[in-house]
Structures are given as structure tokens and as C-alpha cells.
PDB file of C-alpha atoms in Angstrom:
ATOM      1  CA  MET A   1      -0.351  -0.501   0.305  1.00  0.00           C
ATOM      2  CA  ARG A   2       3.160   2.512   0.716  1.00  0.00           C
ATOM      3  CA  ILE A   3       3.995   2.221  -2.859  1.00  0.00           C
ATOM      4  CA  ILE A   4       0.896   2.888  -4.132  1.00  0.00           C
ATOM      5  CA  HIS A   5       1.141   5.605  -1.985  1.00  0.00           C
ATOM      6  CA  LEU A   6       4.072   6.306  -3.461  1.00  0.00           C
ATOM      7  CA  LEU A   7       3.083   5.912  -6.668  1.00  0.00           C
ATOM      8  CA  LEU A   8       0.392   8.210  -6.639  1.00  0.00           C
ATOM      9  CA  LEU A   9       2.072  10.925  -5.058  1.00  0.00           C
ATOM     10  CA  LEU A  10       4.906  11.002  -7.862  1.00  0.00           C
ATOM     11  CA  LEU A  11       1.966  10.637 -10.589  1.00  0.00           C
ATOM     12  CA  ALA A  12       0.731  13.903  -8.554  1.00  0.00           C
ATOM     13  CA  THR A  13       3.866  15.952  -9.120  1.00  0.00           C
ATOM     14  CA  LEU A  14       4.220  14.681 -12.839  1.00  0.00           C
ATOM     15  CA  PHE A  15       0.936  16.088 -13.675  1.00  0.00           C
ATOM     16  CA  SER A  16       0.772  19.253 -11.581  1.00  0.00           C
ATOM     17  CA  LYS A  17       1.107  22.774 -12.597  1.00  0.00           C
ATOM     18  CA  PRO A  18       4.687  23.284 -12.439  1.00  0.00           C
ATOM     19  CA  ALA A  19       6.070  26.326 -10.247  1.00  0.00           C
ATOM     20  CA  TRP A  20       7.204  27.725 -13.386  1.00  0.00           C
ATOM     21  CA  ALA A  21       4.286  27.446 -15.624  1.00  0.00           C
ATOM     22  CA  ASP A  22       2.604  30.639 -16.699  1.00  0.00           C
ATOM     23  CA  PHE A  23      -0.033  32.192 -18.732  1.00  0.00           C
ATOM     24  CA  ASN A  24      -1.516  35.554 -20.206  1.00  0.00           C
ATOM     25  CA  PRO A  25      -4.929  34.761 -21.532  1.00  0.00           C
ATOM     26  CA  THR A  26      -5.838  37.563 -24.147  1.00  0.00           C
ATOM     27  CA  ALA A  27      -8.562  38.567 -26.985  1.00  0.00           C
ATOM     28  CA  TYR A  28      -7.391  40.010 -30.258  1.00  0.00           C
ATOM     29  CA  TYR A  29      -9.836  41.433 -32.825  1.00  0.00           C
ATOM     30  CA  THR A  30     -10.452  44.374 -35.180  1.00  0.00           C
ATOM     31  CA  VAL A  31     -12.583  47.559 -35.033  1.00  0.00           C
ATOM     32  CA  ASP A  32     -12.463  49.790 -37.859  1.00  0.00           C
ATOM     33  CA  GLY A  33      -9.559  48.374 -39.287  1.00  0.00           C
ATOM     34  CA  GLU A  34      -7.919  48.654 -36.317  1.00  0.00           C
ATOM     35  CA  SER A  35      -6.082  45.606 -34.169  1.00  0.00           C
ATOM     36  CA  LEU A  36      -6.634  45.326 -30.188  1.00  0.00           C
ATOM     37  CA  SER A  37      -6.147  43.200 -27.342  1.00  0.00           C
ATOM     38  CA  THR A  38      -7.466  43.021 -23.701  1.00  0.00           C
ATOM     39  CA  THR A  39      -6.951  40.980 -21.305  1.00  0.00           C
ATOM     40  CA  ASP A  40      -9.729  42.155 -19.652  1.00  0.00           C
ATOM     41  CA  ALA A  41     -13.178  42.487 -21.459  1.00  0.00           C
ATOM     42  CA  ILE A  42     -14.515  44.218 -24.804  1.00  0.00           C
ATOM     43  CA  ASN A  43     -17.371  46.360 -24.339  1.00  0.00           C
ATOM     44  CA  ASP A  44     -20.272  48.103 -25.684  1.00  0.00           C
ATOM     45  CA  GLY A  45     -18.962  45.272 -29.215  1.00  0.00           C
ATOM     46  CA  GLU A  46     -20.827  45.095 -32.813  1.00  0.00           C
ATOM     47  CA  ALA A  47     -21.828  42.244 -34.078  1.00  0.00           C
ATOM     48  CA  PRO A  48     -20.177  40.674 -36.044  1.00  0.00           C
ATOM     49  CA  LEU A  49     -17.474  40.551 -33.824  1.00  0.00           C
ATOM     50  CA  THR A  50     -14.555  37.488 -34.381  1.00  0.00           C
ATOM     51  CA  VAL A  51     -12.295  37.182 -31.457  1.00  0.00           C
ATOM     52  CA  GLU A  52      -9.408  35.229 -30.575  1.00  0.00           C
ATOM     53  CA  PHE A  53      -8.493  33.837 -27.552  1.00  0.00           C
ATOM     54  CA  ARG A  54      -4.858  33.256 -26.804  1.00  0.00           C
ATOM     55  CA  ALA A  55      -3.625  31.182 -23.812  1.00  0.00           C
ATOM     56  CA  ASN A  56      -0.465  32.541 -24.434  1.00  0.00           C
ATOM     57  CA  PRO A  57       1.852  30.221 -22.087  1.00  0.00           C
ATOM     58  CA  SER A  58       4.841  30.540 -20.878  1.00  0.00           C
ATOM     59  CA  GLY A  59       7.947  28.466 -19.133  1.00  0.00           C
ATOM     60  CA  LEU A  60       6.446  25.187 -20.623  1.00  0.00           C
ATOM     61  CA  ASP A  61       9.110  22.818 -21.683  1.00  0.00           C
ATOM     62  CA  ASP A  62       8.433  19.352 -23.831  1.00  0.00           C
ATOM     63  CA  SER A  63       7.772  17.126 -20.220  1.00  0.00           C
ATOM     64  CA  VAL A  64       4.732  19.059 -19.276  1.00  0.00           C
ATOM     65  CA  LEU A  65       1.675  18.664 -21.591  1.00  0.00           C
ATOM     66  CA  PRO A  66      -1.413  21.158 -20.058  1.00  0.00           C
ATOM     67  CA  VAL A  67      -4.741  20.579 -21.160  1.00  0.00           C
ATOM     68  CA  TYR A  68      -6.370  23.794 -22.481  1.00  0.00           C
ATOM     69  CA  GLU A  69     -10.395  24.192 -21.912  1.00  0.00           C
ATOM     70  CA  TRP A  70     -12.042  27.508 -23.162  1.00  0.00           C
ATOM     71  CA  ARG A  71     -15.318  27.441 -21.459  1.00  0.00           C
ATOM     72  CA  PHE A  72     -18.114  30.392 -22.581  1.00  0.00           C
ATOM     73  CA  VAL A  73     -21.022  31.223 -20.259  1.00  0.00           C
ATOM     74  CA  LYS A  74     -23.676  32.952 -21.405  1.00  0.00           C
ATOM     75  CA  GLU A  75     -24.508  36.405 -18.531  1.00  0.00           C
ATOM     76  CA  GLY A  76     -27.050  34.400 -16.334  1.00  0.00           C
ATOM     77  CA  SER A  77     -26.351  30.956 -16.483  1.00  0.00           C
ATOM     78  CA  THR A  78     -23.155  28.823 -14.829  1.00  0.00           C
ATOM     79  CA  GLU A  79     -23.167  26.212 -17.574  1.00  0.00           C
ATOM     80  CA  ALA A  80     -20.406  26.745 -20.427  1.00  0.00           C
ATOM     81  CA  TYR A  81     -22.859  26.578 -24.174  1.00  0.00           C
ATOM     82  CA  LEU A  82     -19.550  26.521 -25.977  1.00  0.00           C
ATOM     83  CA  THR A  83     -16.159  24.726 -24.440  1.00  0.00           C
ATOM     84  CA  ARG A  84     -13.410  24.633 -26.707  1.00  0.00           C
ATOM     85  CA  TYR A  85     -10.026  22.220 -26.307  1.00  0.00           C
ATOM     86  CA  SER A  86      -6.904  24.581 -27.574  1.00  0.00           C
ATOM     87  CA  GLU A  87      -3.657  26.414 -26.649  1.00  0.00           C
ATOM     88  CA  ASN A  88      -5.591  29.328 -29.440  1.00  0.00           C
ATOM     89  CA  THR A  89      -9.482  29.391 -30.359  1.00  0.00           C
ATOM     90  CA  THR A  90     -11.509  31.932 -32.455  1.00  0.00           C
ATOM     91  CA  PHE A  91     -14.789  32.791 -31.873  1.00  0.00           C
ATOM     92  CA  GLU A  92     -17.079  35.079 -34.085  1.00  0.00           C
ATOM     93  CA  PHE A  93     -20.483  36.818 -31.631  1.00  0.00           C
ATOM     94  CA  LEU A  94     -23.915  37.022 -33.185  1.00  0.00           C
ATOM     95  CA  GLU A  95     -25.881  37.213 -30.257  1.00  0.00           C
ATOM     96  CA  ALA A  96     -26.445  40.588 -27.909  1.00  0.00           C
ATOM     97  CA  GLY A  97     -25.401  40.392 -24.912  1.00  0.00           C
ATOM     98  CA  SER A  98     -22.513  39.634 -22.372  1.00  0.00           C
ATOM     99  CA  THR A  99     -20.338  36.430 -22.864  1.00  0.00           C
ATOM    100  CA  THR A 100     -17.531  35.105 -19.782  1.00  0.00           C
ATOM    101  CA  VAL A 101     -14.751  33.761 -21.731  1.00  0.00           C
ATOM    102  CA  SER A 102     -12.659  31.988 -18.947  1.00  0.00           C
ATOM    103  CA  LEU A 103      -9.439  29.934 -19.548  1.00  0.00           C
ATOM    104  CA  TYR A 104      -9.049  26.241 -17.315  1.00  0.00           C
ATOM    105  CA  VAL A 105      -5.622  24.919 -17.319  1.00  0.00           C
ATOM    106  CA  SER A 106      -5.059  20.846 -16.476  1.00  0.00           C
ATOM    107  CA  PHE A 107      -1.734  18.930 -16.511  1.00  0.00           C
ATOM    108  CA  GLY A 108      -3.121  15.291 -16.642  1.00  0.00           C
ATOM    109  CA  ALA A 109      -6.214  13.798 -16.552  1.00  0.00           C
ATOM    110  CA  ASP A 110      -6.507  12.761 -13.207  1.00  0.00           C
ATOM    111  CA  THR A 111      -5.858  16.749 -11.972  1.00  0.00           C
ATOM    112  CA  GLU A 112      -8.694  19.020 -11.721  1.00  0.00           C
ATOM    113  CA  PRO A 113      -8.644  22.322 -13.840  1.00  0.00           C
ATOM    114  CA  GLU A 114      -7.691  25.561 -12.404  1.00  0.00           C
ATOM    115  CA  LEU A 115      -8.971  28.854 -13.516  1.00  0.00           C
ATOM    116  CA  ILE A 116      -6.415  31.315 -15.233  1.00  0.00           C
ATOM    117  CA  SER A 117      -8.266  34.375 -16.062  1.00  0.00           C
ATOM    118  CA  SER A 118     -11.526  35.430 -17.324  1.00  0.00           C
ATOM    119  CA  ILE A 119     -12.499  38.042 -20.501  1.00  0.00           C
ATOM    120  CA  ARG A 120     -15.879  39.470 -21.072  1.00  0.00           C
ATOM    121  CA  VAL A 121     -16.882  40.155 -24.209  1.00  0.00           C
ATOM    122  CA  THR A 122     -20.305  42.263 -24.465  1.00  0.00           C
ATOM    123  CA  ILE A 123     -22.157  42.880 -27.791  1.00  0.00           C
ATOM    124  CA  SER A 124     -24.467  45.655 -27.988  1.00  0.00           C
ATOM    125  CA  THR A 125     -28.190  45.921 -28.950  1.00  0.00           C
ATOM    126  CA  SER A 126     -28.705  46.401 -32.288  1.00  0.00           C
ATOM    127  CA  PHE A 127     -29.312  49.949 -34.518  1.00  0.00           C
ATOM    128  CA  LEU A 128     -29.957  51.029 -38.025  1.00  0.00           C
ATOM    129  CA  GLU A 129     -30.757  53.933 -40.282  1.00  0.00           C
ATOM    130  CA  MET A 130     -31.199  54.761 -43.886  1.00  0.00           C
ATOM    131  CA  PRO A 131     -31.019  58.605 -44.686  1.00  0.00           C
ATOM    132  CA  ASN A 132     -33.343  60.181 -47.011  1.00  0.00           C
ATOM    133  CA  ALA A 133     -30.799  61.595 -49.555  1.00  0.00           C
ATOM    134  CA  PHE A 134     -27.566  62.116 -51.039  1.00  0.00           C
ATOM    135  CA  SER A 135     -25.773  64.300 -53.091  1.00  0.00           C
ATOM    136  CA  PRO A 136     -23.389  61.947 -55.707  1.00  0.00           C
ATOM    137  CA  ASN A 137     -21.967  64.979 -57.346  1.00  0.00           C
ATOM    138  CA  GLY A 138     -18.365  63.840 -57.280  1.00  0.00           C
ATOM    139  CA  ASP A 139     -17.395  66.627 -54.708  1.00  0.00           C
ATOM    140  CA  GLY A 140     -16.175  63.596 -52.614  1.00  0.00           C
ATOM    141  CA  VAL A 141     -19.458  64.522 -49.723  1.00  0.00           C
ATOM    142  CA  ASN A 142     -22.101  62.692 -49.559  1.00  0.00           C
ATOM    143  CA  ASP A 143     -21.600  60.692 -52.925  1.00  0.00           C
ATOM    144  CA  ILE A 144     -22.762  57.233 -51.680  1.00  0.00           C
ATOM    145  CA  TYR A 145     -26.075  56.557 -50.572  1.00  0.00           C
ATOM    146  CA  ARG A 146     -25.674  53.681 -47.754  1.00  0.00           C
ATOM    147  CA  ALA A 147     -26.839  52.816 -43.929  1.00  0.00           C
ATOM    148  CA  LYS A 148     -25.784  55.733 -41.247  1.00  0.00           C
ATOM    149  CA  ARG A 149     -22.454  55.586 -40.009  1.00  0.00           C
ATOM    150  CA  ASN A 150     -24.539  54.737 -36.587  1.00  0.00           C
ATOM    151  CA  HIS A 151     -25.369  51.607 -37.150  1.00  0.00           C
ATOM    152  CA  LYS A 152     -24.809  48.711 -34.873  1.00  0.00           C
ATOM    153  CA  SER A 153     -24.784  44.988 -34.609  1.00  0.00           C
ATOM    154  CA  ILE A 154     -26.441  43.896 -37.886  1.00  0.00           C
ATOM    155  CA  ILE A 155     -25.724  40.680 -38.894  1.00  0.00           C
ATOM    156  CA  GLU A 156     -28.383  40.491 -41.841  1.00  0.00           C
ATOM    157  CA  PHE A 157     -28.822  42.942 -44.314  1.00  0.00           C
ATOM    158  CA  HIS A 158     -29.559  43.282 -47.597  1.00  0.00           C
ATOM    159  CA  ALA A 159     -30.525  46.897 -49.261  1.00  0.00           C
ATOM    160  CA  TYR A 160     -32.597  47.587 -52.507  1.00  0.00           C
ATOM    161  CA  ILE A 161     -33.552  51.011 -55.236  1.00  0.00           C
ATOM    162  CA  PHE A 162     -36.341  51.547 -57.039  1.00  0.00           C
ATOM    163  CA  ASN A 163     -37.275  53.787 -59.525  1.00  0.00           C
ATOM    164  CA  ARG A 164     -40.927  55.634 -59.093  1.00  0.00           C
ATOM    165  CA  TRP A 165     -41.979  52.748 -61.342  1.00  0.00           C
ATOM    166  CA  GLY A 166     -41.151  49.732 -59.187  1.00  0.00           C
ATOM    167  CA  GLN A 167     -37.852  48.996 -61.631  1.00  0.00           C
ATOM    168  CA  LYS A 168     -34.571  47.735 -59.012  1.00  0.00           C
ATOM    169  CA  LEU A 169     -32.084  49.767 -60.101  1.00  0.00           C
ATOM    170  CA  PHE A 170     -29.645  48.476 -57.399  1.00  0.00           C
ATOM    171  CA  GLU A 171     -29.420  46.086 -54.466  1.00  0.00           C
ATOM    172  CA  TRP A 172     -26.157  44.966 -52.319  1.00  0.00           C
ATOM    173  CA  THR A 173     -25.460  43.075 -49.082  1.00  0.00           C
ATOM    174  CA  ASP A 174     -22.924  44.893 -47.283  1.00  0.00           C
ATOM    175  CA  ILE A 175     -23.820  47.145 -44.671  1.00  0.00           C
ATOM    176  CA  ASP A 176     -20.950  49.572 -45.424  1.00  0.00           C
ATOM    177  CA  GLY A 177     -21.405  49.240 -49.317  1.00  0.00           C
ATOM    178  CA  GLY A 178     -23.929  51.789 -50.858  1.00  0.00           C
ATOM    179  CA  TRP A 179     -25.202  53.052 -54.826  1.00  0.00           C
ATOM    180  CA  ASP A 180     -23.455  55.565 -55.915  1.00  0.00           C
ATOM    181  CA  GLY A 181     -27.243  56.976 -57.789  1.00  0.00           C
ATOM    182  CA  THR A 182     -26.038  54.654 -61.417  1.00  0.00           C
ATOM    183  CA  HIS A 183     -28.266  52.188 -63.076  1.00  0.00           C
ATOM    184  CA  ASN A 184     -26.273  50.431 -65.717  1.00  0.00           C
ATOM    185  CA  GLY A 185     -23.491  52.312 -66.054  1.00  0.00           C
ATOM    186  CA  LYS A 186     -24.846  55.926 -66.663  1.00  0.00           C
ATOM    187  CA  PRO A 187     -26.374  58.669 -63.914  1.00  0.00           C
ATOM    188  CA  VAL A 188     -29.303  58.837 -62.860  1.00  0.00           C
ATOM    189  CA  LYS A 189     -31.880  61.902 -63.061  1.00  0.00           C
ATOM    190  CA  ALA A 190     -32.379  63.547 -59.560  1.00  0.00           C
ATOM    191  CA  GLY A 191     -35.565  63.192 -57.915  1.00  0.00           C
ATOM    192  CA  VAL A 192     -36.848  61.198 -55.897  1.00  0.00           C
ATOM    193  CA  TYR A 193     -36.023  57.693 -55.556  1.00  0.00           C
ATOM    194  CA  PHE A 194     -36.848  54.472 -53.331  1.00  0.00           C
ATOM    195  CA  VAL A 195     -34.922  52.210 -50.816  1.00  0.00           C
ATOM    196  CA  LEU A 196     -36.237  48.875 -49.295  1.00  0.00           C
ATOM    197  CA  VAL A 197     -34.374  47.458 -46.180  1.00  0.00           C
ATOM    198  CA  LYS A 198     -34.227  43.987 -44.910  1.00  0.00           C
ATOM    199  CA  ALA A 199     -31.889  43.246 -41.879  1.00  0.00           C
ATOM    200  CA  ARG A 200     -31.948  41.519 -38.171  1.00  0.00           C
ATOM    201  CA  GLY A 201     -29.521  42.597 -34.986  1.00  0.00           C
ATOM    202  CA  ALA A 202     -27.627  40.431 -33.453  1.00  0.00           C
ATOM    203  CA  ASP A 203     -30.253  40.942 -30.765  1.00  0.00           C
ATOM    204  CA  GLY A 204     -32.557  39.283 -32.909  1.00  0.00           C
ATOM    205  CA  ARG A 205     -34.520  42.708 -34.327  1.00  0.00           C
ATOM    206  CA  LYS A 206     -35.990  42.345 -37.435  1.00  0.00           C
ATOM    207  CA  TYR A 207     -35.921  45.284 -39.513  1.00  0.00           C
ATOM    208  CA  ASN A 208     -38.021  46.659 -42.629  1.00  0.00           C
ATOM    209  CA  ILE A 209     -37.395  50.125 -44.308  1.00  0.00           C
ATOM    210  CA  LYS A 210     -39.187  51.453 -46.280  1.00  0.00           C
ATOM    211  CA  ARG A 211     -38.449  55.267 -47.461  1.00  0.00           C
ATOM    212  CA  ASP A 212     -37.648  58.011 -50.118  1.00  0.00           C
ATOM    213  CA  VAL A 213     -34.431  58.596 -51.334  1.00  0.00           C
ATOM    214  CA  ASN A 214     -33.997  62.406 -52.475  1.00  0.00           C
ATOM    215  CA  VAL A 215     -30.660  62.044 -55.273  1.00  0.00           C
ATOM    216  CA  LEU A 216     -29.793  65.855 -55.127  1.00  0.00           C
ATOM    217  CA  ARG A 217     -27.231  66.364 -58.458  1.00  0.00           C
ATOM    218  CA  ASP A 218     -26.766  70.064 -58.293  1.00  0.00           C
ATOM    219  CA  TYR A 219     -26.017  69.943 -54.211  1.00  0.00           C
ATOM    220  CA  THR A 220     -22.905  70.589 -52.652  1.00  0.00           C
ATOM    221  CA  GLU A 221     -22.477  70.032 -49.291  1.00  0.00           C
ATOM    222  CA  GLY A 222     -24.170  70.862 -45.728  1.00  0.00           C
ATOM    223  CA  PHE A 223     -27.867  69.182 -46.492  1.00  0.00           C
ATOM    224  CA  ALA A 224     -28.098  67.524 -42.954  1.00  0.00           C
ATOM    225  CA  GLY A 225     -30.951  64.981 -44.522  1.00  0.00           C
ATOM    226  CA  GLY A 226     -28.219  63.122 -45.917  1.00  0.00           C
ATOM    227  CA  GLU A 227     -25.431  63.463 -43.728  1.00  0.00           C
ATOM    228  CA  HIS A 228     -24.124  59.879 -42.564  1.00  0.00           C
TER     229      HIS A 228
END
């Protein structure tokens, strides 16, 4: 029995976390083309938001084989709805609300995973508005008809432009894209057109926007109705 006890102690020593081992869980993401990182929280994120989580281990050698667990827990719950078993993992957040992403590490099948640290990711509720005018006159100001820039957490988007006779002139699915005021490569006449937008937010909200679009060929700047 003494020999078995010594063997168990030896195994526990072999598979416990080495004193020199360290981890620095970090979330990496991009906003408006800028690469960002945090070890704490992402607040007011806009869906869809792709985040890479890295354990960033240090002090390990070939004799140490950590087992990684990234646990994703939604606010108001205690159970993980997703667990990833890898040193690094990437996840696309598509739903509004808060998720706590925690890194657990264990050293051996018989050891309990140890909580290293947690990162909180909060995705904002959705918001979408379309302007009522734009001035595609080539002056570099308000030349493209698109969703207003303060849109948030829109995960599905499809917009259509029609003329007064119901003919479809243009459509686009990239929320940051838009219409340049042309049809078949030629500028449309100044006047009133119509936009139909079908969209869905990360919070489940559905948008069905229908409104007039004024094409102002001779306008130069400062038209409030067309500001984005």
C-alpha cells in the first residue's frame, strides 16, 4: 500500500502545474481596421465580432503537457454553452449580450482544471437607420447612399433601390457598401427614388425599412438629411 501511495504522489507531482508555468489569456480583435487586444473585457462590441483567444503560455517545456479549456458562459447562466480544447481558439460573436470566456488549464487527466482568468465580451443591441437623401455629384461628400454610420450589430443586411415605377436599379448586402446613383453605368436623374432594407440585428430585431431617397445632383455640401 505504501508503494501505491508513493506512486500516486509521484503521478500527482508529474501532472500538477509547474511552479514556473504561466499563462496570459488575451483576446485579439479588430475594430474599424484597428487591431486591438485585451486581457479584461470587450465592452459595447458590434456584431459580427470575430475574436481570437490565445492562452500565451510561458515557462513550459516538452515534459509539460497542459490541457486547455476555453469555456463560454452567457450572462445569467452558470453552465458553458461552448467549450474549446486548444491553446488558441477563434469565435465569431453574433448575438447581443454578455459572454464570459474563461481559460482553464490542467496537467493530466486526473487533475482538476485550474481557472487562469476570464475575459468578458459584451455585444451591443442593434441599431440601423437609412438617410433620406444624398448628392452623387463627385465632390467627395455624401456621394454614396448607404446606411448611417452609427449602425450597430447588424448581422444580416440587404438593401434595394427602386425608381418611381418600381424598377429595381441596384442592390447590395454589405452594410458598409452603398449606391453611387447610377444604373447600368449611367447617372440617374435627380429626383425621388425608393429604398427597401431587410436586415436583422444581433439581438434578434428585424428591420423592414421603406423610405424615399432624394438624389440631389446640384447640391454641394451641408444637407442634413443626407448626412451619415
